[in-house]
Each structure stands twice: as structure tokens, then as C-alpha cells.
PDB file of C-alpha atoms in Angstrom:
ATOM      1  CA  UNK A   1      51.691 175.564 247.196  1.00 87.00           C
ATOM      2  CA  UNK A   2      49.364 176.340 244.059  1.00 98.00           C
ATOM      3  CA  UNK A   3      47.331 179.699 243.024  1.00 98.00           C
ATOM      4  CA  UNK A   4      44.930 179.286 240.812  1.00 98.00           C
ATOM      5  CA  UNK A   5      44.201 182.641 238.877  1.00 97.00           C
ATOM      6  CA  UNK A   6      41.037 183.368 236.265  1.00 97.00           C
ATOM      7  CA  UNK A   7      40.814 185.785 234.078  1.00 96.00           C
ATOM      8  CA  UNK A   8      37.428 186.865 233.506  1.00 95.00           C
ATOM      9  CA  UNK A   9      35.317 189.574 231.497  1.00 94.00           C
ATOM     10  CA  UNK A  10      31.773 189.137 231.832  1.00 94.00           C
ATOM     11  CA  UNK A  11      31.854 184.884 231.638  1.00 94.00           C
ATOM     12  CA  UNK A  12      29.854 184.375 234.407  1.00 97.00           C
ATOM     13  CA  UNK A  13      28.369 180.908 232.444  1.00 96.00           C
ATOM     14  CA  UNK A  14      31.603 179.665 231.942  1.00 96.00           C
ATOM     15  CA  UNK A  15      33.514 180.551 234.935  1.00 97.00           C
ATOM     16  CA  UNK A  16      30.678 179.006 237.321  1.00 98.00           C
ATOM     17  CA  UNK A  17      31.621 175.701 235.225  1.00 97.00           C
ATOM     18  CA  UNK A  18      35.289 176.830 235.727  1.00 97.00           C
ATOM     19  CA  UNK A  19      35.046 176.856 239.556  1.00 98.00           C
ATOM     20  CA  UNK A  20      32.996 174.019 239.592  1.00 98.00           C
ATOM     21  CA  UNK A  21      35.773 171.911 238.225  1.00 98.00           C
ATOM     22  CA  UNK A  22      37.825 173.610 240.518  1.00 98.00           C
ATOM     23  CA  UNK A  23      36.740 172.851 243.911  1.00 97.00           C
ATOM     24  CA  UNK A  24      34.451 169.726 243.534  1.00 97.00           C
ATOM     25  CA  UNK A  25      37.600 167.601 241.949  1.00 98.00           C
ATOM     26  CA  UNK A  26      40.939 169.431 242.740  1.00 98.00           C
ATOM     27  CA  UNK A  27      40.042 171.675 246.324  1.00 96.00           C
ATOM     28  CA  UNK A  28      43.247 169.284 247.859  1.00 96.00           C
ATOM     29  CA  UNK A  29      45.893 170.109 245.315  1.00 97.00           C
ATOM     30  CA  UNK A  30      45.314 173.749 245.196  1.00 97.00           C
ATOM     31  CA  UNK A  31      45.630 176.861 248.107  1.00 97.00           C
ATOM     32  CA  UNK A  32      43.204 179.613 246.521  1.00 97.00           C
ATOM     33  CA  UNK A  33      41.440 180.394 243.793  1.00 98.00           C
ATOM     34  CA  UNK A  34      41.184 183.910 242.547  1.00 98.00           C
ATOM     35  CA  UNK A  35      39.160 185.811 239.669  1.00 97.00           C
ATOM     36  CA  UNK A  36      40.879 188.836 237.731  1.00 97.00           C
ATOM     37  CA  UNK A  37      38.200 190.407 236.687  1.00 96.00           C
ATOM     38  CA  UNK A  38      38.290 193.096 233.688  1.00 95.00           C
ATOM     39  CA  UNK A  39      34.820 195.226 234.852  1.00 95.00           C
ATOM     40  CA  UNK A  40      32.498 192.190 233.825  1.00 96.00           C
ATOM     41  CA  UNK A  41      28.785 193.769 234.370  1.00 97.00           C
ATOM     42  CA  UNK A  42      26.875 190.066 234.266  1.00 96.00           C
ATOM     43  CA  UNK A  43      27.161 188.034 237.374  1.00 98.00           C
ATOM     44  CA  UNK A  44      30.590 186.638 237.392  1.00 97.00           C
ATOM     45  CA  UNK A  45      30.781 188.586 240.800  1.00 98.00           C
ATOM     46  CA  UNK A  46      28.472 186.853 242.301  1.00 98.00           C
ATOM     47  CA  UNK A  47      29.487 183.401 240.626  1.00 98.00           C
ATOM     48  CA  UNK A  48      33.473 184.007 241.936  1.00 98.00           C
ATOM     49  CA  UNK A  49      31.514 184.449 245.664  1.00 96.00           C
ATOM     50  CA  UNK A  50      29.168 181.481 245.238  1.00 97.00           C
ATOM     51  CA  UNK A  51      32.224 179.330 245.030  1.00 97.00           C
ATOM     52  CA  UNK A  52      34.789 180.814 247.452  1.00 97.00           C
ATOM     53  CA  UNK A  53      36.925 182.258 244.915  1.00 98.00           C
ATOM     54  CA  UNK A  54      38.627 185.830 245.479  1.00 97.00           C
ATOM     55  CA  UNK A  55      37.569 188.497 243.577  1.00 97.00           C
ATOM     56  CA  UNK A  56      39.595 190.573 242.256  1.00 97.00           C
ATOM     57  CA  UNK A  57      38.868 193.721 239.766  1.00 96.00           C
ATOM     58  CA  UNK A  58      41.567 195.421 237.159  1.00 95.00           C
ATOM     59  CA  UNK A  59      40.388 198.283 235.749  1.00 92.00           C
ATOM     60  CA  UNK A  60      42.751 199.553 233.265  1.00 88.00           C
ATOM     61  CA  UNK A  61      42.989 196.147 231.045  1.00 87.00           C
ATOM     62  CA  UNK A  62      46.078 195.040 229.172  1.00 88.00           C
ATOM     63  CA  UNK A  63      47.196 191.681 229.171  1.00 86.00           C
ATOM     64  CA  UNK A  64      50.927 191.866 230.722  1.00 92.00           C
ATOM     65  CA  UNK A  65      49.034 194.090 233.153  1.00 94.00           C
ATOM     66  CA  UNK A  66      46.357 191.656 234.085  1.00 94.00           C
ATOM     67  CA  UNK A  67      49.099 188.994 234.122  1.00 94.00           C
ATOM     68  CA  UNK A  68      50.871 190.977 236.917  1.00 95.00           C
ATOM     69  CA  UNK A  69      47.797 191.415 238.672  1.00 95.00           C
ATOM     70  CA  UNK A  70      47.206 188.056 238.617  1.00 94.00           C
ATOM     71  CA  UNK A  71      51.009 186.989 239.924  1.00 96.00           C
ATOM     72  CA  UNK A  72      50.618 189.535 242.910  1.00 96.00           C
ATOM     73  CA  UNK A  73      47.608 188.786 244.321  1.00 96.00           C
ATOM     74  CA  UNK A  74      48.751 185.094 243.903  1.00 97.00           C
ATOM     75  CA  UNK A  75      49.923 183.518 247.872  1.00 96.00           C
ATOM     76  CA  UNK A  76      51.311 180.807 246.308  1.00 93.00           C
ATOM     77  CA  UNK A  77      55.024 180.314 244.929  1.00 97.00           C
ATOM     78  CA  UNK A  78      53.078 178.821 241.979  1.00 98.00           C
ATOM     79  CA  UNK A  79      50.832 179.799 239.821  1.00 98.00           C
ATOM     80  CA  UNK A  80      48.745 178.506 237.222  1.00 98.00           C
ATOM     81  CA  UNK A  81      46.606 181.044 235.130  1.00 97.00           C
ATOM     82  CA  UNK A  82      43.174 180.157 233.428  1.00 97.00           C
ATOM     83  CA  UNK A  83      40.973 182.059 231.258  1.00 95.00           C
ATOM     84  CA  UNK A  84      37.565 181.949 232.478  1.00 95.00           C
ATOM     85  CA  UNK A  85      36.899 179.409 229.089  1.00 93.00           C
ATOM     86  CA  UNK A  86      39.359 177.506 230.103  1.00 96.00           C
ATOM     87  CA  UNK A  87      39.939 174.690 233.061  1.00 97.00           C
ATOM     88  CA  UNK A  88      41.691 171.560 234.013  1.00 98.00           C
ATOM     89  CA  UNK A  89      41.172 167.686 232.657  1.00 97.00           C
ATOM     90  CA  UNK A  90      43.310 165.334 233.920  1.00 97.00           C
ATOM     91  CA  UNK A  91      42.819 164.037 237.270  1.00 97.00           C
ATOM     92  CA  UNK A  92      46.810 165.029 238.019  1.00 98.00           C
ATOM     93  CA  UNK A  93      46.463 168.033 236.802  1.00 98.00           C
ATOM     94  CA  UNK A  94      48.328 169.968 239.624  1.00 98.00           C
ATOM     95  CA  UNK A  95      50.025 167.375 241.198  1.00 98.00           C
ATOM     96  CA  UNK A  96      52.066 166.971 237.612  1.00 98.00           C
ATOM     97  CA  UNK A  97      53.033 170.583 237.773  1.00 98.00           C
ATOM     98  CA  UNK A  98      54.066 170.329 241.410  1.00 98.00           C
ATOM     99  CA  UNK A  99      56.187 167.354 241.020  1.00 98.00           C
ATOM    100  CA  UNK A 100      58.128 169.220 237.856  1.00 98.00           C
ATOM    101  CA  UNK A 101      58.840 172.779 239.898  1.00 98.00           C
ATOM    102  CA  UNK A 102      59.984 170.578 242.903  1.00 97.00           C
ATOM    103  CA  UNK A 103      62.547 168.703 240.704  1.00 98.00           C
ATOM    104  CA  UNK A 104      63.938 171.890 238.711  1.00 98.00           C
ATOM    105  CA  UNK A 105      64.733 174.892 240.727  1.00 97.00           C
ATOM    106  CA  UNK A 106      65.628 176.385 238.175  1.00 98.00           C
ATOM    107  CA  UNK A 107      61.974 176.692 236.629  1.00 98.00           C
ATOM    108  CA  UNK A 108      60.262 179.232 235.298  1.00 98.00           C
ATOM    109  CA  UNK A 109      57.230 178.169 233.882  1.00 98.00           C
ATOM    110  CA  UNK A 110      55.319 174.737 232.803  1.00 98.00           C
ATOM    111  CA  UNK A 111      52.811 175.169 229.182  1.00 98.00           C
ATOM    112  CA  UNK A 112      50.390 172.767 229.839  1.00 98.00           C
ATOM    113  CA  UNK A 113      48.263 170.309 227.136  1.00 97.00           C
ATOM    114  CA  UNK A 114      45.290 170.898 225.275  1.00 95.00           C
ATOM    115  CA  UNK A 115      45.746 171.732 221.696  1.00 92.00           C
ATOM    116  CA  UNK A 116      47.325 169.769 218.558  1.00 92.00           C
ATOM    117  CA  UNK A 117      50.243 172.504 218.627  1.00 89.00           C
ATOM    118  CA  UNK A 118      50.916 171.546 222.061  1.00 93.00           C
ATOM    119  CA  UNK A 119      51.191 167.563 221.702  1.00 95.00           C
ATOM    120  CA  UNK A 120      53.256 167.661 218.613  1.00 96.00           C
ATOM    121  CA  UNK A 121      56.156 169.853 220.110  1.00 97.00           C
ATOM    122  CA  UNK A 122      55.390 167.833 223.320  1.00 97.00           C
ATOM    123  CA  UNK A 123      56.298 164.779 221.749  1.00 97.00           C
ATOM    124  CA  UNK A 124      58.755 165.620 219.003  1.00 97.00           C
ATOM    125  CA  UNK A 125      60.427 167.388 222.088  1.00 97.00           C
ATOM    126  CA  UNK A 126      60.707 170.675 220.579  1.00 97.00           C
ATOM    127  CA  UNK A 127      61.599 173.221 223.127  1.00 97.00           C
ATOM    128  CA  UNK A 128      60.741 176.955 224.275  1.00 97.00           C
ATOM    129  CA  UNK A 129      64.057 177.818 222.884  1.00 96.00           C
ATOM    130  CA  UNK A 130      63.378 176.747 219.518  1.00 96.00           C
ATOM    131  CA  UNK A 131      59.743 177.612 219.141  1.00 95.00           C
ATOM    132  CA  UNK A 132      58.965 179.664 222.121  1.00 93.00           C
ATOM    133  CA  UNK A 133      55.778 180.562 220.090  1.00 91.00           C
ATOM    134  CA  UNK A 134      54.041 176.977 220.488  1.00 94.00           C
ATOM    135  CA  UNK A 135      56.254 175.314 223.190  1.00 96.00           C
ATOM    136  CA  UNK A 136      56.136 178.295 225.504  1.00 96.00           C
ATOM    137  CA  UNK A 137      53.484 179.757 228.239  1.00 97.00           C
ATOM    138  CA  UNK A 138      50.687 180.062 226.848  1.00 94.00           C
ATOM    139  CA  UNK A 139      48.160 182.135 229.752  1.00 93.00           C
ATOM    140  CA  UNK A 140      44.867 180.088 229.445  1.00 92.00           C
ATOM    141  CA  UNK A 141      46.370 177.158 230.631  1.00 95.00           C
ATOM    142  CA  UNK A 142      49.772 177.566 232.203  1.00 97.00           C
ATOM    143  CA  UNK A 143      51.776 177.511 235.593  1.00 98.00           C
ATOM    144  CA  UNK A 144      54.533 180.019 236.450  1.00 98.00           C
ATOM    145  CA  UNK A 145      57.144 180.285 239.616  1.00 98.00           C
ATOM    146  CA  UNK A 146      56.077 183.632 241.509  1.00 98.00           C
ATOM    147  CA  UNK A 147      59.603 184.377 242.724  1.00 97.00           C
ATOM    148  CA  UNK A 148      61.054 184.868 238.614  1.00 98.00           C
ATOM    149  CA  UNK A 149      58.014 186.460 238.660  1.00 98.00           C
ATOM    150  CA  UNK A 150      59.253 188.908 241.019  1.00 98.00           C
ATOM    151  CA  UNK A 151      62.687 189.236 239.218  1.00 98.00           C
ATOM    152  CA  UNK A 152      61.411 189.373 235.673  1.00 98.00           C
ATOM    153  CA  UNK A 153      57.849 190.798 236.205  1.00 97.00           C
ATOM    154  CA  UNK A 154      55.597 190.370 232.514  1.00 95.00           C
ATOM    155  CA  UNK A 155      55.882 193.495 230.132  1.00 94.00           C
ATOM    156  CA  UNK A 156      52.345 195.717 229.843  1.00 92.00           C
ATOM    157  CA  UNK A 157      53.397 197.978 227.013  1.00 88.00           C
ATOM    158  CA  UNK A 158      52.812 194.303 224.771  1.00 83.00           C
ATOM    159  CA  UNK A 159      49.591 194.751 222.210  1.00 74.00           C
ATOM    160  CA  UNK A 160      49.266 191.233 223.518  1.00 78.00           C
ATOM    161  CA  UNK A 161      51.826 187.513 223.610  1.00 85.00           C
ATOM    162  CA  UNK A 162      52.838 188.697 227.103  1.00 92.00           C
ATOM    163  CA  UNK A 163      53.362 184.689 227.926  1.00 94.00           C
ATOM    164  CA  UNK A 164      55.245 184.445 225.154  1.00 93.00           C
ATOM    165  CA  UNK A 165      57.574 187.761 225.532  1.00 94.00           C
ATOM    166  CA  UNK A 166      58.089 186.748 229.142  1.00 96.00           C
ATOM    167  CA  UNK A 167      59.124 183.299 227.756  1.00 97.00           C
ATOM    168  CA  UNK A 168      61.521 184.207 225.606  1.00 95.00           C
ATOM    169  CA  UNK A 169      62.754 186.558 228.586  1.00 96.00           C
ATOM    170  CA  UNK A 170      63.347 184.561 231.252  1.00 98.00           C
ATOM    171  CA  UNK A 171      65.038 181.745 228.713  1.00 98.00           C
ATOM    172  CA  UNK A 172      67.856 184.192 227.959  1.00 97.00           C
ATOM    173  CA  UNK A 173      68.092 185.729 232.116  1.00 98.00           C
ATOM    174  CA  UNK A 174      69.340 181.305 232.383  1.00 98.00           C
ATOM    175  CA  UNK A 175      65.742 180.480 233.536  1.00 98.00           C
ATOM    176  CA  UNK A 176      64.119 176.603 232.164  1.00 98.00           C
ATOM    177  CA  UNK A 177      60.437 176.791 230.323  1.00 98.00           C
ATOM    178  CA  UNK A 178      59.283 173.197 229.912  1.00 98.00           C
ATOM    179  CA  UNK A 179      56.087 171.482 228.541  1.00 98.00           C
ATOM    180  CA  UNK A 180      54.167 169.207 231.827  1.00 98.00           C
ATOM    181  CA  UNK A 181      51.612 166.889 230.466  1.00 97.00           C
ATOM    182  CA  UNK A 182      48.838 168.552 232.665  1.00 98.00           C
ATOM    183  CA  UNK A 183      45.751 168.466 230.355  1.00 98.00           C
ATOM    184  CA  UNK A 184      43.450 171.099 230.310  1.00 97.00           C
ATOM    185  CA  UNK A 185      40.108 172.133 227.911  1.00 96.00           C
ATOM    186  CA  UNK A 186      40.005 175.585 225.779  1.00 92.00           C
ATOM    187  CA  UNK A 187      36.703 176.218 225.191  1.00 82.00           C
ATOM    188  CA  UNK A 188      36.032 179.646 223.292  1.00 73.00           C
ATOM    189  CA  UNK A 189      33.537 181.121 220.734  1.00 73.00           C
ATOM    190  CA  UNK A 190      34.413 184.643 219.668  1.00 71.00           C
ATOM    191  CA  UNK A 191      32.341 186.907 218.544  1.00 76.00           C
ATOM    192  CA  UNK A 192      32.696 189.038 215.271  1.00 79.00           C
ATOM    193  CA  UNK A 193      34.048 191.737 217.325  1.00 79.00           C
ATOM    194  CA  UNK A 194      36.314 190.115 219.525  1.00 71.00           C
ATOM    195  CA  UNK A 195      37.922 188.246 216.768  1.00 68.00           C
ATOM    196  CA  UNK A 196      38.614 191.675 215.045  1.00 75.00           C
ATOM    197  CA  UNK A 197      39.749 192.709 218.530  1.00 69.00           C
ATOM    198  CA  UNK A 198      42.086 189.741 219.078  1.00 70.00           C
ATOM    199  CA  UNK A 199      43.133 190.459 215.072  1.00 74.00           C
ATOM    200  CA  UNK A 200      44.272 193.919 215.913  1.00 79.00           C
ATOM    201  CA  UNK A 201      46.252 192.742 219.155  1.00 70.00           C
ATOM    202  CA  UNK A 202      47.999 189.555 216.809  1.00 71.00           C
ATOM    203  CA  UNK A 203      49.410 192.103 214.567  1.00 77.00           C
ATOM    204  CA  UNK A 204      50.439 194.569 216.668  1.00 76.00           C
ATOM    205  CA  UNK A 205      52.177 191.467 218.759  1.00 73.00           C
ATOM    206  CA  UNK A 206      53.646 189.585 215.621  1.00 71.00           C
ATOM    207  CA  UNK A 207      55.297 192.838 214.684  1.00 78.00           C
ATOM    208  CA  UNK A 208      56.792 193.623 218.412  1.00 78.00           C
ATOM    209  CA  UNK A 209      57.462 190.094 219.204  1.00 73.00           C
ATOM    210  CA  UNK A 210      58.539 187.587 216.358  1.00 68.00           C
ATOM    211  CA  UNK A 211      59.142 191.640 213.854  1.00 79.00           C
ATOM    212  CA  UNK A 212      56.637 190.192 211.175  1.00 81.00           C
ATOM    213  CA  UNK A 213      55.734 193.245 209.108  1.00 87.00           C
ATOM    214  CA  UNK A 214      52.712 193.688 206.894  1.00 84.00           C
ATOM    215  CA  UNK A 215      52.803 195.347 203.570  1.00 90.00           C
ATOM    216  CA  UNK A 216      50.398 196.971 201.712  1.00 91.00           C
ATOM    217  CA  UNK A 217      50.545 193.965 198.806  1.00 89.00           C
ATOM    218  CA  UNK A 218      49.856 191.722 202.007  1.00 89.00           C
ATOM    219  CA  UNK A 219      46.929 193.852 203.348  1.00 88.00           C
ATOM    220  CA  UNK A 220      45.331 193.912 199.407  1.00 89.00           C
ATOM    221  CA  UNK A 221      46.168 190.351 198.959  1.00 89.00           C
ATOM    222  CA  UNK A 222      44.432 189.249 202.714  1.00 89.00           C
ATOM    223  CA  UNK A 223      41.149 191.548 201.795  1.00 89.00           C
ATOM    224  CA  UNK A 224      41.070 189.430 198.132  1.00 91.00           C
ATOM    225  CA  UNK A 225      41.499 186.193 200.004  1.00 91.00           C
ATOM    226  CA  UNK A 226      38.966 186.770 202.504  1.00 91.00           C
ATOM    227  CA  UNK A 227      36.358 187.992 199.376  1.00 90.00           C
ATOM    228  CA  UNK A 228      37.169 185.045 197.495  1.00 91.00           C
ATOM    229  CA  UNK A 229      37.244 182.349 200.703  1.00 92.00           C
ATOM    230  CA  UNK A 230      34.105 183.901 201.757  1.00 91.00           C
ATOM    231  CA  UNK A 231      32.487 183.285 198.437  1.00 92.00           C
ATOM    232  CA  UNK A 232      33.839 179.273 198.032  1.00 92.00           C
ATOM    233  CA  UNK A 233      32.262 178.895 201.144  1.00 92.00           C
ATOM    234  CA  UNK A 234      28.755 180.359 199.844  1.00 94.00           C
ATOM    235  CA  UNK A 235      29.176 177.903 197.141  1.00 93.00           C
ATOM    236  CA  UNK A 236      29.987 175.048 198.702  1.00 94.00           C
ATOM    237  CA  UNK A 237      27.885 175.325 201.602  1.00 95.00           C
ATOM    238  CA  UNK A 238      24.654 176.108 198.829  1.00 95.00           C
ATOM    239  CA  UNK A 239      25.306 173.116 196.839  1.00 94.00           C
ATOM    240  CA  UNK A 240      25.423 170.627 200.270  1.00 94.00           C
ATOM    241  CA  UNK A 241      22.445 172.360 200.846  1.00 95.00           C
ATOM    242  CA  UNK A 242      20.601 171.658 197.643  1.00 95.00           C
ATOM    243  CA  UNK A 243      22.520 167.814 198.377  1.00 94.00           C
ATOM    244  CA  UNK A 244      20.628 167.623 201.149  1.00 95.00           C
ATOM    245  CA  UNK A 245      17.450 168.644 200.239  1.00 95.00           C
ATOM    246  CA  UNK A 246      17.712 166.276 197.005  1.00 95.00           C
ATOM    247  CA  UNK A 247      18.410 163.703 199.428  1.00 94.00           C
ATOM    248  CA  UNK A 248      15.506 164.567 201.732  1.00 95.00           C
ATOM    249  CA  UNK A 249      12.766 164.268 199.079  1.00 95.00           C
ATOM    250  CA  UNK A 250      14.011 160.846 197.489  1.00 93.00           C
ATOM    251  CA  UNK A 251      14.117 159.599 201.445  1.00 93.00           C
ATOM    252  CA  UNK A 252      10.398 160.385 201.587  1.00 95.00           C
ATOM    253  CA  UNK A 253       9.713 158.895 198.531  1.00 93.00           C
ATOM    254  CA  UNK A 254      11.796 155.490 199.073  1.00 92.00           C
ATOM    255  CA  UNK A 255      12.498 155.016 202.606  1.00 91.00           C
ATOM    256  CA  UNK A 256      14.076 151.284 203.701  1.00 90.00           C
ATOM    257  CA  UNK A 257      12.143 149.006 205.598  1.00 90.00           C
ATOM    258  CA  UNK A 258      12.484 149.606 209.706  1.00 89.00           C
ATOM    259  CA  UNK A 259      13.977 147.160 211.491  1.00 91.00           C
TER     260      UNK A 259
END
């Protein structure tokens, strides 16, 4: 009944933990699992094999695009996309997103648990429809129905937000986006490079998406910010430093008795 789909770039570390998870504690509750993999040139190949996973290459990148890629090569009438730095907690993990597709035909996709964003619109029941931004899909940890896939496929001219475009999409084609407490872990650390790479793809997106616009008073007033939050946090983190050292010498000099 369930695809599992990974996106991948060159995490083989982190996707052999990914597929780990995958088959040693939910191999019952799921039909396939399949890597999307953006040209990785470390060993995530090899990693997707070692495991039994699919492998699966895209080699003109964009993140509606890999999204698609990821829905057709999918068997299953769901599926639930990870990034490779991503995977499942909760023992029920599937079997919660099963249970909610079964009871609404009229589903088109299930955002999933794992961030403070996500359990505060969870439980103040704040919908897709009135912040489709944190209560909708959100494609390192979210399930999608394959057949309004197939009606309403994702958009690839989108710098990036393609779960969140197709969210606010399918809401207004009469289609149901709902939170399932499925709980899953995000675990990424950007470089320098892909933050400025994710940066460049957030503005783009805010503008297309939610039609935030940037000024060039906001662009001289971020650069200013960063200057002056970068030096508060020179400061601060020199005087703890000092702090500690302070602390370190009077320690040597008048340690407690050991118990």
C-alpha cells in the first residue's frame, strides 16, 4: 500500500542509517523503498543496493521535478517522501498514515510530526487552509495519495516550496490536507554553501508563493543585522570564554573534596 521515497545527494552516511530504520523496524508496513538520487558521487549507490532499496537517478535537479520523479516511480497509491536526513520515529509510523487515507477518500496528503511548528498547529488545530505554510506537506517527512498526484502533478518551474504550492493547490481543486501524528526525526547540518543555496531558493519561493517582496532598505537593513548579530555573538561568546577560563584556574586552585 506504502512507497517509501528518499531523496538523496551524496548522503551515503545518513541514508545507510535511513534504510536501516527502514527495513529492520517497519519492512511489514511498507511495499518498496526507493532512492531519488540527484548525481551523488560518494557511495549512496552502493548503500541504496546494500539494503534493497531502488535506485533511482534524476539528473536535471529541481525540487517539483524530483518530487514527480519520486511520485512516478512510486507502485504504491501512497507515498511518503523522506530526505535522506530524515526518517521515521514512532513505532506506528505508517500504520497511522494508512488508517487516515483509508478513512478520507477524499485525501490528498498527511504532514507528519517532528518540529515545534508542527505540534503547535497540530494541537491548536490550525489547518492547511489557514497556514498552509506550517500545517501543510512538508517533503522530508510527508505522505501523499498517488492518484491526485496524477490529476494535480507538483509544479517544477518553483525556485523551491513545491509541497507547499501543491498544498495550497489541491486545497482549492476540493482535495483535504491534514496533519497525522506520525513522528519522524530531521536531522540536518548545512554547510555555508548550502545554506546560501537554500537562501537563494527561500526568496525566490517567498516571492512566487506567499508574493513577499524584498526591498533594497530590506536587503541594507539584513546585511547591517547580520554585521551587527555576527559581532554580539563575538562578544558574547569571548567573554563566556574568558568565564570559563576564570573559572578553570580558581577550580585548580580550590577544588571540593571528592566524594
Amino acid at each position: 500500500m506504502i512507497s517509501v521515497v528518499i531523496r538523496n545527494k551524496n548522503q551515503a552516511e545518513a541514508l545507510a542509517f535511513s534504510l536501516k530504520n527502514l527495513k529492520e523496524r517497519y519492512s511489514d508496513d511498507i511495499a518498496e523503498v526507493i532512492v531519488v538520487d540527484n548525481l551523488s558521487t560518494d557511495t549512496s549507490e552502493a548503500v541504496a543496493k546494500q539494503f534493497g532499496a531502488r535506485f533511482v537517478t534524476i539528473t536535471n535537479f529541481s525540487f517539483g521535478g524530483s518530487a514527480n520523479l519520486c511520485a512516478k516511480e512510486a507502485i504504491g497509491p501512497i507515498v511518503v517522501i523522506f530526505s535522506a536526513h530524515s526518517y521515521p520515529v514512532s513505532h506506528d509510523f505508517f500504520k497511522l498514515i494508512l488508517r487516515k487515507f483509508e478513512a478520507n477518500p477524499n485525501l490528498a496528503g498527511l504532514r507528519c510530526l517532528h518540529s515545534k511548528n508542527d505540534y503547535r498547529n497540530f494541537i491548536n488545530n490550525i489547518s492547511a487552509l489557514e497556514d498552509p505554510n506550517k500545517s501543510g506537506l512538508i517533503f522530508s517527512g510527508s505522505a501523499f495519495s498517488k492518484t491526485v498526484w496524477e490529476k494535480h502533478p507538483f509544479k517544477e518551474d518553483v525556485a523551491t516550496f513545491e509541497d507547499k504550492e501543491w498544498t495550497t493547490r489541491v486545497q482549492n481543486a476540493g482535495y483535504d490536507i491534514d496533519f497525522v501524528p506520525s513522528i519522524f526525526s530531521y536531522e540536518v547540518n548545512r554547510t555555508k554553501k548550502q545554506l546560501f543555496f537554500r537562501f537563494k531558493n527561500d526568496v525566490v519561493g517567498n516571492y512566487q508563493l506567499w508574493h513577499e517582496d524584498i526591498s533594497i532598505a530590506n536587503a541594507h537593513k539584513g546585511l547591517i543585522m547580520s554585521f551587527v548579530n555576527l559581532f554580539k555573538a563575538m562578544f558574547i561568546d569571548g567573554f563566556y570564554a574568558l568565564k570559563r577560563y576564570f573559572f578553570q584556574l580558581k577550580f585548580i586552585f580550590n577544588k571540593p573534596n571528592k566524594f
